[in-house]
Amino acid sequence: AMGPVLIDPPSHSSHSSPSSPSSPSSPAVRVIQHWIDPQYFAAVGAPLLVGRHFVREDTLREVTPVVLQQALALELFPSGDAVGRRLQQQVRGSDERVVLEVIGVVGDAQEASLSADYEQWPSMYLPLRRRSGEGYLMIRTTGNGEAVMPAILAAVRAEARLAPVLGLNTMAQRDREERKEEVQIAGALSGMGALALLLASVGLYAMVRMAVEQRRREIGIRIALGADARKVVRMFFGGGMRTTLLGLAIGLPLTVVGLALLSSEVGTRAREVAVAGAAVLIAVMGVAALASWLPARRAAGVDAMVALRSE
């Protein structure tokens, strides 16, 4: 089972007592809370970095033990001394706080989530006690997970006949389902972006070609006087690229703002936004270079006598 909660970061006092917890030194941190059994970390492949895993006896302790995800441990305890420290968890719907004691830190794991929105929050893990309600059973398999799903379903129903199985999915299937809407939005935005890039490239090509036609006499004179064809190409190619750079100077800040807003809506990481922005920039520069080079190369092929005679 899992869900989002708030926890108070550690105070300046290293060990708060359950009877008199100290006041937090900074605002509460939002995390995803998981209730798990001792075999959970082995199932999801989360490595133990420091401390220990849960044992059955942890459910009987007066102070609830907790295992932190590495990102959360570094956020709360930058010095790296998380094990043995205590946190306060805010009880939802009241001002009461529960004291938690850190017993271990684990690395990242491939986990199922209730919503893709929660992926931006770090995780903490508590020992699973007997409780009613919906829960998840994580099963690690070798080979094709989809092929063994019927056998898994039969085994679960045989062991727990009265417990309804609401769904059975591989992690890949669950990930695809959760990101379906994001993929559709990304596809629509990519299509509009490709269309905009196509229109811009056609417009740039037409502009450079028009410049070549308008300066046909000048090109003929330059070539007749011995101008190098490469200089003619550079002249028009440079003009097209300067126009592109001017457009990027105006549009790039707007693109950064748009990507930042999109990132905040879908929970995209900053690194992914930066990679997307760099890819767009490279694509625009590449298409603009091609759209400028084609008519510029055409200009270098102008016959001087034909150009002068036509004028």
PDB file of C-alpha atoms in Angstrom:
ATOM      1  CA  ALA A   1       0.000   0.000   0.000  1.00  0.00           C
ATOM      2  CA  MET A   2       1.164   3.558  -0.555  1.00  0.00           C
ATOM      3  CA  GLY A   3       0.161   7.192  -0.439  1.00  0.00           C
ATOM      4  CA  PRO A   4       1.462  10.791  -0.229  1.00  0.00           C
ATOM      5  CA  VAL A   5       2.191  12.242   3.230  1.00  0.00           C
ATOM      6  CA  LEU A   6       4.051  15.127   4.880  1.00  0.00           C
ATOM      7  CA  ILE A   7       7.002  14.602   7.190  1.00  0.00           C
ATOM      8  CA  ASP A   8       8.813  17.174   9.295  1.00  0.00           C
ATOM      9  CA  PRO A   9      12.543  17.395   8.629  1.00  0.00           C
ATOM     10  CA  PRO A  10      14.929  16.721  11.510  1.00  0.00           C
ATOM     11  CA  SER A  11      15.440  19.470  14.065  1.00  0.00           C
ATOM     12  CA  HIS A  12      18.806  20.630  15.329  1.00  0.00           C
ATOM     13  CA  SER A  13      18.431  18.024  18.084  1.00  0.00           C
ATOM     14  CA  SER A  14      19.598  14.702  16.632  1.00  0.00           C
ATOM     15  CA  HIS A  15      17.148  12.461  18.501  1.00  0.00           C
ATOM     16  CA  SER A  16      13.650  13.676  19.332  1.00  0.00           C
ATOM     17  CA  SER A  17      11.830  11.605  21.943  1.00  0.00           C
ATOM     18  CA  PRO A  18       8.318  10.299  21.207  1.00  0.00           C
ATOM     19  CA  SER A  19       6.916  12.029  24.278  1.00  0.00           C
ATOM     20  CA  SER A  20       8.377  15.434  23.516  1.00  0.00           C
ATOM     21  CA  PRO A  21       9.241  15.768  19.819  1.00  0.00           C
ATOM     22  CA  SER A  22      11.181  18.904  19.011  1.00  0.00           C
ATOM     23  CA  SER A  23       9.975  21.562  16.615  1.00  0.00           C
ATOM     24  CA  PRO A  24      10.991  21.164  12.970  1.00  0.00           C
ATOM     25  CA  SER A  25      13.667  23.523  11.704  1.00  0.00           C
ATOM     26  CA  SER A  26      12.253  23.893   8.166  1.00  0.00           C
ATOM     27  CA  PRO A  27       8.981  23.288   6.255  1.00  0.00           C
ATOM     28  CA  ALA A  28       7.539  19.802   5.962  1.00  0.00           C
ATOM     29  CA  VAL A  29       8.643  17.580   3.074  1.00  0.00           C
ATOM     30  CA  ARG A  30       6.131  15.763   0.864  1.00  0.00           C
ATOM     31  CA  VAL A  31       6.963  12.103   0.300  1.00  0.00           C
ATOM     32  CA  ILE A  32       5.350   8.889  -0.908  1.00  0.00           C
ATOM     33  CA  GLN A  33       4.771   6.480   1.959  1.00  0.00           C
ATOM     34  CA  HIS A  34       4.917   2.716   1.314  1.00  0.00           C
ATOM     35  CA  TRP A  35       3.882  -0.049   3.726  1.00  0.00           C
ATOM     36  CA  ILE A  36       5.923  -3.099   2.789  1.00  0.00           C
ATOM     37  CA  ASP A  37       7.018  -6.513   4.022  1.00  0.00           C
ATOM     38  CA  PRO A  38      10.676  -7.571   4.483  1.00  0.00           C
ATOM     39  CA  GLN A  39      10.903  -9.135   0.987  1.00  0.00           C
ATOM     40  CA  TYR A  40       9.789  -6.014  -0.878  1.00  0.00           C
ATOM     41  CA  PHE A  41      13.228  -4.549  -1.602  1.00  0.00           C
ATOM     42  CA  ALA A  42      14.460  -7.842  -3.054  1.00  0.00           C
ATOM     43  CA  ALA A  43      11.400  -7.984  -5.321  1.00  0.00           C
ATOM     44  CA  VAL A  44      11.875  -4.498  -6.770  1.00  0.00           C
ATOM     45  CA  GLY A  45      15.678  -4.670  -6.843  1.00  0.00           C
ATOM     46  CA  ALA A  46      16.372  -1.780  -4.461  1.00  0.00           C
ATOM     47  CA  PRO A  47      19.932  -2.067  -3.068  1.00  0.00           C
ATOM     48  CA  LEU A  48      20.523  -1.471   0.643  1.00  0.00           C
ATOM     49  CA  LEU A  49      23.054   1.366   0.922  1.00  0.00           C
ATOM     50  CA  VAL A  50      23.337   1.695   4.693  1.00  0.00           C
ATOM     51  CA  GLY A  51      21.588   0.287   7.765  1.00  0.00           C
ATOM     52  CA  ARG A  52      19.302  -2.740   7.542  1.00  0.00           C
ATOM     53  CA  HIS A  53      16.067  -4.041   6.034  1.00  0.00           C
ATOM     54  CA  PHE A  54      12.862  -4.623   7.971  1.00  0.00           C
ATOM     55  CA  VAL A  55      12.342  -7.761  10.059  1.00  0.00           C
ATOM     56  CA  ARG A  56       9.071  -9.216  11.357  1.00  0.00           C
ATOM     57  CA  GLU A  57       9.683  -7.854  14.862  1.00  0.00           C
ATOM     58  CA  ASP A  58       9.697  -4.258  13.574  1.00  0.00           C
ATOM     59  CA  THR A  59       5.894  -4.226  13.571  1.00  0.00           C
ATOM     60  CA  LEU A  60       5.954  -4.576  17.394  1.00  0.00           C
ATOM     61  CA  ARG A  61       8.335  -1.706  18.164  1.00  0.00           C
ATOM     62  CA  GLU A  62       7.099   1.313  20.106  1.00  0.00           C
ATOM     63  CA  VAL A  63       8.773   3.757  17.708  1.00  0.00           C
ATOM     64  CA  THR A  64       7.928   2.954  14.083  1.00  0.00           C
ATOM     65  CA  PRO A  65      11.057   2.166  12.029  1.00  0.00           C
ATOM     66  CA  VAL A  66      11.384   3.664   8.564  1.00  0.00           C
ATOM     67  CA  VAL A  67      13.668   3.104   5.567  1.00  0.00           C
ATOM     68  CA  LEU A  68      14.375   6.124   3.348  1.00  0.00           C
ATOM     69  CA  GLN A  69      15.027   6.356  -0.366  1.00  0.00           C
ATOM     70  CA  GLN A  70      18.511   7.735  -1.037  1.00  0.00           C
ATOM     71  CA  ALA A  71      17.238  11.035  -2.480  1.00  0.00           C
ATOM     72  CA  LEU A  72      15.106  11.671   0.610  1.00  0.00           C
ATOM     73  CA  ALA A  73      17.925  10.715   2.982  1.00  0.00           C
ATOM     74  CA  LEU A  74      20.292  13.172   1.285  1.00  0.00           C
ATOM     75  CA  GLU A  75      17.659  15.915   1.385  1.00  0.00           C
ATOM     76  CA  LEU A  76      16.987  15.462   5.096  1.00  0.00           C
ATOM     77  CA  PHE A  77      20.487  14.471   6.209  1.00  0.00           C
ATOM     78  CA  PRO A  78      23.097  16.000   3.841  1.00  0.00           C
ATOM     79  CA  SER A  79      25.901  14.830   6.149  1.00  0.00           C
ATOM     80  CA  GLY A  80      24.924  11.196   5.486  1.00  0.00           C
ATOM     81  CA  ASP A  81      24.146  10.190   9.083  1.00  0.00           C
ATOM     82  CA  ALA A  82      20.522   9.193   8.514  1.00  0.00           C
ATOM     83  CA  VAL A  83      20.495   5.847  10.362  1.00  0.00           C
ATOM     84  CA  GLY A  84      19.375   6.251  13.964  1.00  0.00           C
ATOM     85  CA  ARG A  85      17.875   9.699  13.420  1.00  0.00           C
ATOM     86  CA  ARG A  86      14.208  10.435  14.052  1.00  0.00           C
ATOM     87  CA  LEU A  87      11.515  12.181  12.006  1.00  0.00           C
ATOM     88  CA  GLN A  88       7.994  13.354  12.720  1.00  0.00           C
ATOM     89  CA  GLN A  89       5.171  12.360  10.394  1.00  0.00           C
ATOM     90  CA  GLN A  90       2.071  14.518  10.279  1.00  0.00           C
ATOM     91  CA  VAL A  91      -1.113  12.476  10.702  1.00  0.00           C
ATOM     92  CA  ARG A  92      -3.531  13.352   7.911  1.00  0.00           C
ATOM     93  CA  GLY A  93      -6.551  15.337   9.110  1.00  0.00           C
ATOM     94  CA  SER A  94      -5.119  16.305  12.508  1.00  0.00           C
ATOM     95  CA  ASP A  95      -2.243  18.110  14.213  1.00  0.00           C
ATOM     96  CA  GLU A  96      -0.924  14.864  15.712  1.00  0.00           C
ATOM     97  CA  ARG A  97       2.555  13.719  14.730  1.00  0.00           C
ATOM     98  CA  VAL A  98       4.055  10.237  14.832  1.00  0.00           C
ATOM     99  CA  VAL A  99       7.756   9.749  15.549  1.00  0.00           C
ATOM    100  CA  LEU A 100       9.688   7.576  13.080  1.00  0.00           C
ATOM    101  CA  GLU A 101      13.214   6.186  13.470  1.00  0.00           C
ATOM    102  CA  VAL A 102      15.421   5.697  10.403  1.00  0.00           C
ATOM    103  CA  ILE A 103      16.913   2.186  10.249  1.00  0.00           C
ATOM    104  CA  GLY A 104      18.192   2.125   6.663  1.00  0.00           C
ATOM    105  CA  VAL A 105      18.669   3.831   3.296  1.00  0.00           C
ATOM    106  CA  VAL A 106      18.014   2.141  -0.067  1.00  0.00           C
ATOM    107  CA  GLY A 107      18.759   3.066  -3.674  1.00  0.00           C
ATOM    108  CA  ASP A 108      16.220   3.730  -6.393  1.00  0.00           C
ATOM    109  CA  ALA A 109      13.836   0.951  -7.401  1.00  0.00           C
ATOM    110  CA  GLN A 110      11.312   0.266 -10.157  1.00  0.00           C
ATOM    111  CA  GLU A 111       8.028   0.730  -8.330  1.00  0.00           C
ATOM    112  CA  ALA A 112       4.372   0.885  -9.233  1.00  0.00           C
ATOM    113  CA  SER A 113       2.768   4.237  -8.429  1.00  0.00           C
ATOM    114  CA  LEU A 114      -0.776   5.406  -7.941  1.00  0.00           C
ATOM    115  CA  SER A 115      -0.169   8.298 -10.277  1.00  0.00           C
ATOM    116  CA  ALA A 116       2.655   9.578 -12.448  1.00  0.00           C
ATOM    117  CA  ASP A 117       2.310  12.860 -10.514  1.00  0.00           C
ATOM    118  CA  TYR A 118       3.879  11.171  -7.476  1.00  0.00           C
ATOM    119  CA  GLU A 119       7.115  10.326  -9.287  1.00  0.00           C
ATOM    120  CA  GLN A 120       8.540  13.739  -8.437  1.00  0.00           C
ATOM    121  CA  TRP A 121       8.377  12.914  -4.703  1.00  0.00           C
ATOM    122  CA  PRO A 122      10.901  10.696  -2.890  1.00  0.00           C
ATOM    123  CA  SER A 123       9.810   7.552  -1.063  1.00  0.00           C
ATOM    124  CA  MET A 124       9.937   6.282   2.485  1.00  0.00           C
ATOM    125  CA  TYR A 125       9.051   2.769   3.616  1.00  0.00           C
ATOM    126  CA  LEU A 126       7.340   1.483   6.758  1.00  0.00           C
ATOM    127  CA  PRO A 127       6.764  -2.117   7.936  1.00  0.00           C
ATOM    128  CA  LEU A 128       3.477  -3.604   6.780  1.00  0.00           C
ATOM    129  CA  ARG A 129       1.046  -4.422   9.592  1.00  0.00           C
ATOM    130  CA  ARG A 130      -2.252  -6.282   9.285  1.00  0.00           C
ATOM    131  CA  ARG A 131      -4.651  -3.814   7.807  1.00  0.00           C
ATOM    132  CA  SER A 132      -7.763  -3.806   5.663  1.00  0.00           C
ATOM    133  CA  GLY A 133      -8.063  -2.090   2.332  1.00  0.00           C
ATOM    134  CA  GLU A 134      -6.390  -2.249  -1.052  1.00  0.00           C
ATOM    135  CA  GLY A 135      -2.775  -3.324  -1.381  1.00  0.00           C
ATOM    136  CA  TYR A 136      -0.203  -4.435  -3.928  1.00  0.00           C
ATOM    137  CA  LEU A 137       1.598  -7.743  -4.271  1.00  0.00           C
ATOM    138  CA  MET A 138       4.966  -7.333  -6.022  1.00  0.00           C
ATOM    139  CA  ILE A 139       6.296 -10.483  -7.718  1.00  0.00           C
ATOM    140  CA  ARG A 140       9.747 -10.716  -9.309  1.00  0.00           C
ATOM    141  CA  THR A 141      10.011 -13.068 -12.277  1.00  0.00           C
ATOM    142  CA  THR A 142      12.660 -14.142 -14.761  1.00  0.00           C
ATOM    143  CA  GLY A 143      12.035 -14.047 -18.489  1.00  0.00           C
ATOM    144  CA  ASN A 144       8.769 -12.841 -19.978  1.00  0.00           C
ATOM    145  CA  GLY A 145       6.539 -11.571 -17.166  1.00  0.00           C
ATOM    146  CA  GLU A 146       3.387 -11.617 -19.295  1.00  0.00           C
ATOM    147  CA  ALA A 147       3.823 -15.338 -20.015  1.00  0.00           C
ATOM    148  CA  VAL A 148       3.648 -16.306 -16.327  1.00  0.00           C
ATOM    149  CA  MET A 149       0.750 -14.016 -15.390  1.00  0.00           C
ATOM    150  CA  PRO A 150      -1.946 -16.763 -15.623  1.00  0.00           C
ATOM    151  CA  ALA A 151       0.063 -19.009 -13.281  1.00  0.00           C
ATOM    152  CA  ILE A 152       0.581 -16.133 -10.826  1.00  0.00           C
ATOM    153  CA  LEU A 153      -3.120 -15.287 -10.832  1.00  0.00           C
ATOM    154  CA  ALA A 154      -4.058 -18.929 -10.196  1.00  0.00           C
ATOM    155  CA  ALA A 155      -1.583 -19.181  -7.302  1.00  0.00           C
ATOM    156  CA  VAL A 156      -2.846 -15.983  -5.660  1.00  0.00           C
ATOM    157  CA  ARG A 157      -6.477 -17.067  -5.919  1.00  0.00           C
ATOM    158  CA  ALA A 158      -5.626 -20.480  -4.496  1.00  0.00           C
ATOM    159  CA  GLU A 159      -3.921 -18.940  -1.444  1.00  0.00           C
ATOM    160  CA  ALA A 160      -6.407 -16.125  -0.826  1.00  0.00           C
ATOM    161  CA  ARG A 161      -9.775 -17.209  -2.191  1.00  0.00           C
ATOM    162  CA  LEU A 162     -11.752 -14.474  -0.417  1.00  0.00           C
ATOM    163  CA  ALA A 163      -9.450 -11.643  -1.507  1.00  0.00           C
ATOM    164  CA  PRO A 164     -10.555 -10.158  -4.846  1.00  0.00           C
ATOM    165  CA  VAL A 165      -7.798  -9.580  -7.390  1.00  0.00           C
ATOM    166  CA  LEU A 166      -8.509  -6.175  -8.926  1.00  0.00           C
ATOM    167  CA  GLY A 167      -5.801  -6.319 -11.543  1.00  0.00           C
ATOM    168  CA  LEU A 168      -2.597  -8.029 -12.647  1.00  0.00           C
ATOM    169  CA  ASN A 169      -0.039  -6.192 -14.752  1.00  0.00           C
ATOM    170  CA  THR A 170       3.649  -6.221 -15.484  1.00  0.00           C
ATOM    171  CA  MET A 171       5.610  -3.095 -14.608  1.00  0.00           C
ATOM    172  CA  ALA A 172       5.965  -2.322 -18.314  1.00  0.00           C
ATOM    173  CA  GLN A 173       2.193  -2.547 -18.855  1.00  0.00           C
ATOM    174  CA  ARG A 174       1.498  -0.370 -15.823  1.00  0.00           C
ATOM    175  CA  ASP A 175       4.031   2.217 -16.924  1.00  0.00           C
ATOM    176  CA  ARG A 176       2.514   2.386 -20.424  1.00  0.00           C
ATOM    177  CA  GLU A 177      -0.999   2.771 -19.010  1.00  0.00           C
ATOM    178  CA  GLU A 178       0.001   5.523 -16.578  1.00  0.00           C
ATOM    179  CA  ARG A 179       1.842   7.460 -19.274  1.00  0.00           C
ATOM    180  CA  LYS A 180      -0.764   6.975 -21.989  1.00  0.00           C
ATOM    181  CA  GLU A 181      -2.186  10.481 -21.649  1.00  0.00           C
ATOM    182  CA  GLU A 182       1.281  12.026 -21.486  1.00  0.00           C
ATOM    183  CA  VAL A 183       2.301  10.167 -24.651  1.00  0.00           C
ATOM    184  CA  GLN A 184      -0.816  11.408 -26.463  1.00  0.00           C
ATOM    185  CA  ILE A 185      -0.135  15.008 -25.426  1.00  0.00           C
ATOM    186  CA  ALA A 186       3.514  14.669 -26.419  1.00  0.00           C
ATOM    187  CA  GLY A 187       2.501  13.240 -29.801  1.00  0.00           C
ATOM    188  CA  ALA A 188       0.108  16.122 -30.481  1.00  0.00           C
ATOM    189  CA  LEU A 189       2.705  18.712 -29.465  1.00  0.00           C
ATOM    190  CA  SER A 190       5.376  16.981 -31.548  1.00  0.00           C
ATOM    191  CA  GLY A 191       3.078  17.007 -34.579  1.00  0.00           C
ATOM    192  CA  MET A 192       2.365  20.720 -34.200  1.00  0.00           C
ATOM    193  CA  GLY A 193       6.054  21.411 -33.670  1.00  0.00           C
ATOM    194  CA  ALA A 194       7.009  19.473 -36.803  1.00  0.00           C
ATOM    195  CA  LEU A 195       4.401  21.378 -38.824  1.00  0.00           C
ATOM    196  CA  ALA A 196       5.683  24.703 -37.493  1.00  0.00           C
ATOM    197  CA  LEU A 197       9.258  23.704 -38.338  1.00  0.00           C
ATOM    198  CA  LEU A 198       8.209  22.694 -41.862  1.00  0.00           C
ATOM    199  CA  LEU A 199       6.427  26.015 -42.446  1.00  0.00           C
ATOM    200  CA  ALA A 200       9.396  27.956 -41.083  1.00  0.00           C
ATOM    201  CA  SER A 201      11.854  26.076 -43.302  1.00  0.00           C
ATOM    202  CA  VAL A 202       9.703  26.628 -46.402  1.00  0.00           C
ATOM    203  CA  GLY A 203       9.448  30.318 -45.567  1.00  0.00           C
ATOM    204  CA  LEU A 204      13.197  30.638 -45.038  1.00  0.00           C
ATOM    205  CA  TYR A 205      13.923  28.807 -48.290  1.00  0.00           C
ATOM    206  CA  ALA A 206      11.547  31.098 -50.178  1.00  0.00           C
ATOM    207  CA  MET A 207      13.077  34.204 -48.602  1.00  0.00           C
ATOM    208  CA  VAL A 208      16.668  33.260 -49.476  1.00  0.00           C
ATOM    209  CA  ARG A 209      15.675  32.209 -52.983  1.00  0.00           C
ATOM    210  CA  MET A 210      13.862  35.511 -53.510  1.00  0.00           C
ATOM    211  CA  ALA A 211      16.986  37.335 -52.352  1.00  0.00           C
ATOM    212  CA  VAL A 212      19.008  35.369 -54.902  1.00  0.00           C
ATOM    213  CA  GLU A 213      16.591  36.271 -57.715  1.00  0.00           C
ATOM    214  CA  GLN A 214      16.497  39.949 -56.732  1.00  0.00           C
ATOM    215  CA  ARG A 215      20.294  40.160 -56.661  1.00  0.00           C
ATOM    216  CA  ARG A 216      20.834  38.109 -59.794  1.00  0.00           C
ATOM    217  CA  ARG A 217      22.508  41.011 -61.650  1.00  0.00           C
ATOM    218  CA  GLU A 218      24.819  41.672 -58.690  1.00  0.00           C
ATOM    219  CA  ILE A 219      25.738  37.998 -58.580  1.00  0.00           C
ATOM    220  CA  GLY A 220      26.510  38.027 -62.308  1.00  0.00           C
ATOM    221  CA  ILE A 221      28.771  41.072 -61.943  1.00  0.00           C
ATOM    222  CA  ARG A 222      30.597  39.524 -58.976  1.00  0.00           C
ATOM    223  CA  ILE A 223      31.187  36.288 -60.866  1.00  0.00           C
ATOM    224  CA  ALA A 224      32.243  38.168 -64.023  1.00  0.00           C
ATOM    225  CA  LEU A 225      34.818  40.065 -61.955  1.00  0.00           C
ATOM    226  CA  GLY A 226      36.226  36.803 -60.636  1.00  0.00           C
ATOM    227  CA  ALA A 227      34.383  36.349 -57.349  1.00  0.00           C
ATOM    228  CA  ASP A 228      34.806  32.907 -55.832  1.00  0.00           C
ATOM    229  CA  ALA A 229      31.619  30.818 -55.956  1.00  0.00           C
ATOM    230  CA  ARG A 230      32.157  29.852 -52.316  1.00  0.00           C
ATOM    231  CA  LYS A 231      31.975  33.520 -51.297  1.00  0.00           C
ATOM    232  CA  VAL A 232      28.650  33.853 -53.078  1.00  0.00           C
ATOM    233  CA  VAL A 233      27.348  30.788 -51.237  1.00  0.00           C
ATOM    234  CA  ARG A 234      28.574  32.156 -47.898  1.00  0.00           C
ATOM    235  CA  MET A 235      26.921  35.517 -48.564  1.00  0.00           C
ATOM    236  CA  PHE A 236      23.418  34.100 -48.968  1.00  0.00           C
ATOM    237  CA  PHE A 237      23.877  31.235 -46.528  1.00  0.00           C
ATOM    238  CA  GLY A 238      25.037  33.683 -43.877  1.00  0.00           C
ATOM    239  CA  GLY A 239      22.010  35.888 -44.503  1.00  0.00           C
ATOM    240  CA  GLY A 240      19.641  32.981 -43.975  1.00  0.00           C
ATOM    241  CA  MET A 241      21.390  31.840 -40.805  1.00  0.00           C
ATOM    242  CA  ARG A 242      21.396  35.377 -39.367  1.00  0.00           C
ATOM    243  CA  THR A 243      17.635  35.484 -39.851  1.00  0.00           C
ATOM    244  CA  THR A 244      17.382  32.113 -38.105  1.00  0.00           C
ATOM    245  CA  LEU A 245      19.487  33.277 -35.151  1.00  0.00           C
ATOM    246  CA  LEU A 246      17.328  36.385 -34.808  1.00  0.00           C
ATOM    247  CA  GLY A 247      14.222  34.211 -34.702  1.00  0.00           C
ATOM    248  CA  LEU A 248      15.837  31.928 -32.117  1.00  0.00           C
ATOM    249  CA  ALA A 249      16.781  34.907 -29.958  1.00  0.00           C
ATOM    250  CA  ILE A 250      13.096  35.834 -29.837  1.00  0.00           C
ATOM    251  CA  GLY A 251      11.613  32.346 -29.665  1.00  0.00           C
ATOM    252  CA  LEU A 252      14.090  30.541 -27.408  1.00  0.00           C
ATOM    253  CA  PRO A 253      13.111  32.353 -24.174  1.00  0.00           C
ATOM    254  CA  LEU A 254       9.446  31.655 -24.949  1.00  0.00           C
ATOM    255  CA  THR A 255      10.317  28.000 -25.571  1.00  0.00           C
ATOM    256  CA  VAL A 256      12.132  27.747 -22.230  1.00  0.00           C
ATOM    257  CA  VAL A 257       9.110  29.207 -20.422  1.00  0.00           C
ATOM    258  CA  GLY A 258       6.754  26.842 -22.258  1.00  0.00           C
ATOM    259  CA  LEU A 259       8.882  23.780 -21.463  1.00  0.00           C
ATOM    260  CA  ALA A 260       9.092  24.821 -17.804  1.00  0.00           C
ATOM    261  CA  LEU A 261       5.297  25.116 -17.595  1.00  0.00           C
ATOM    262  CA  LEU A 262       4.855  21.756 -19.322  1.00  0.00           C
ATOM    263  CA  SER A 263       7.395  20.201 -16.967  1.00  0.00           C
ATOM    264  CA  SER A 264       5.512  21.424 -13.903  1.00  0.00           C
ATOM    265  CA  GLU A 265       2.243  20.001 -15.251  1.00  0.00           C
ATOM    266  CA  VAL A 266       3.447  16.497 -16.139  1.00  0.00           C
ATOM    267  CA  GLY A 267       6.255  16.158 -13.601  1.00  0.00           C
ATOM    268  CA  THR A 268       9.092  16.003 -16.130  1.00  0.00           C
ATOM    269  CA  ARG A 269      12.600  16.182 -14.698  1.00  0.00           C
ATOM    270  CA  ALA A 270      14.758  19.239 -15.402  1.00  0.00           C
ATOM    271  CA  ARG A 271      17.317  17.100 -17.245  1.00  0.00           C
ATOM    272  CA  GLU A 272      14.649  15.772 -19.621  1.00  0.00           C
ATOM    273  CA  VAL A 273      13.470  19.329 -20.328  1.00  0.00           C
ATOM    274  CA  ALA A 274      17.042  20.406 -21.073  1.00  0.00           C
ATOM    275  CA  VAL A 275      17.558  17.467 -23.446  1.00  0.00           C
ATOM    276  CA  ALA A 276      14.279  18.243 -25.240  1.00  0.00           C
ATOM    277  CA  GLY A 277      15.237  21.911 -25.594  1.00  0.00           C
ATOM    278  CA  ALA A 278      18.666  21.024 -26.967  1.00  0.00           C
ATOM    279  CA  ALA A 279      17.126  18.581 -29.459  1.00  0.00           C
ATOM    280  CA  VAL A 280      14.696  21.246 -30.697  1.00  0.00           C
ATOM    281  CA  LEU A 281      17.530  23.762 -31.059  1.00  0.00           C
ATOM    282  CA  ILE A 282      19.662  21.320 -33.060  1.00  0.00           C
ATOM    283  CA  ALA A 283      16.706  20.398 -35.289  1.00  0.00           C
ATOM    284  CA  VAL A 284      15.877  24.050 -36.009  1.00  0.00           C
ATOM    285  CA  MET A 285      19.489  24.911 -36.826  1.00  0.00           C
ATOM    286  CA  GLY A 286      19.847  21.858 -39.067  1.00  0.00           C
ATOM    287  CA  VAL A 287      16.672  22.532 -41.051  1.00  0.00           C
ATOM    288  CA  ALA A 288      17.501  26.245 -41.312  1.00  0.00           C
ATOM    289  CA  ALA A 289      20.995  25.450 -42.588  1.00  0.00           C
ATOM    290  CA  LEU A 290      19.576  23.179 -45.302  1.00  0.00           C
ATOM    291  CA  ALA A 291      16.880  25.705 -46.276  1.00  0.00           C
ATOM    292  CA  SER A 292      19.533  28.438 -46.606  1.00  0.00           C
ATOM    293  CA  TRP A 293      22.176  26.345 -48.321  1.00  0.00           C
ATOM    294  CA  LEU A 294      20.025  25.091 -51.212  1.00  0.00           C
ATOM    295  CA  PRO A 295      19.202  28.530 -52.721  1.00  0.00           C
ATOM    296  CA  ALA A 296      22.679  29.824 -51.795  1.00  0.00           C
ATOM    297  CA  ARG A 297      24.215  26.988 -53.799  1.00  0.00           C
ATOM    298  CA  ARG A 298      21.874  27.877 -56.657  1.00  0.00           C
ATOM    299  CA  ALA A 299      23.235  31.431 -56.553  1.00  0.00           C
ATOM    300  CA  ALA A 300      26.792  30.172 -57.016  1.00  0.00           C
ATOM    301  CA  GLY A 301      25.720  28.438 -60.224  1.00  0.00           C
ATOM    302  CA  VAL A 302      24.440  31.624 -61.905  1.00  0.00           C
ATOM    303  CA  ASP A 303      25.971  32.143 -65.362  1.00  0.00           C
ATOM    304  CA  ALA A 304      27.396  35.678 -65.463  1.00  0.00           C
ATOM    305  CA  MET A 305      26.584  36.309 -69.150  1.00  0.00           C
ATOM    306  CA  VAL A 306      23.033  34.996 -68.818  1.00  0.00           C
ATOM    307  CA  ALA A 307      22.433  37.122 -65.714  1.00  0.00           C
ATOM    308  CA  LEU A 308      23.747  40.310 -67.318  1.00  0.00           C
ATOM    309  CA  ARG A 309      21.916  39.695 -70.596  1.00  0.00           C
ATOM    310  CA  SER A 310      18.594  39.122 -68.816  1.00  0.00           C
ATOM    311  CA  GLU A 311      18.964  42.444 -67.014  1.00  0.00           C
TER     312      GLU A 311
END
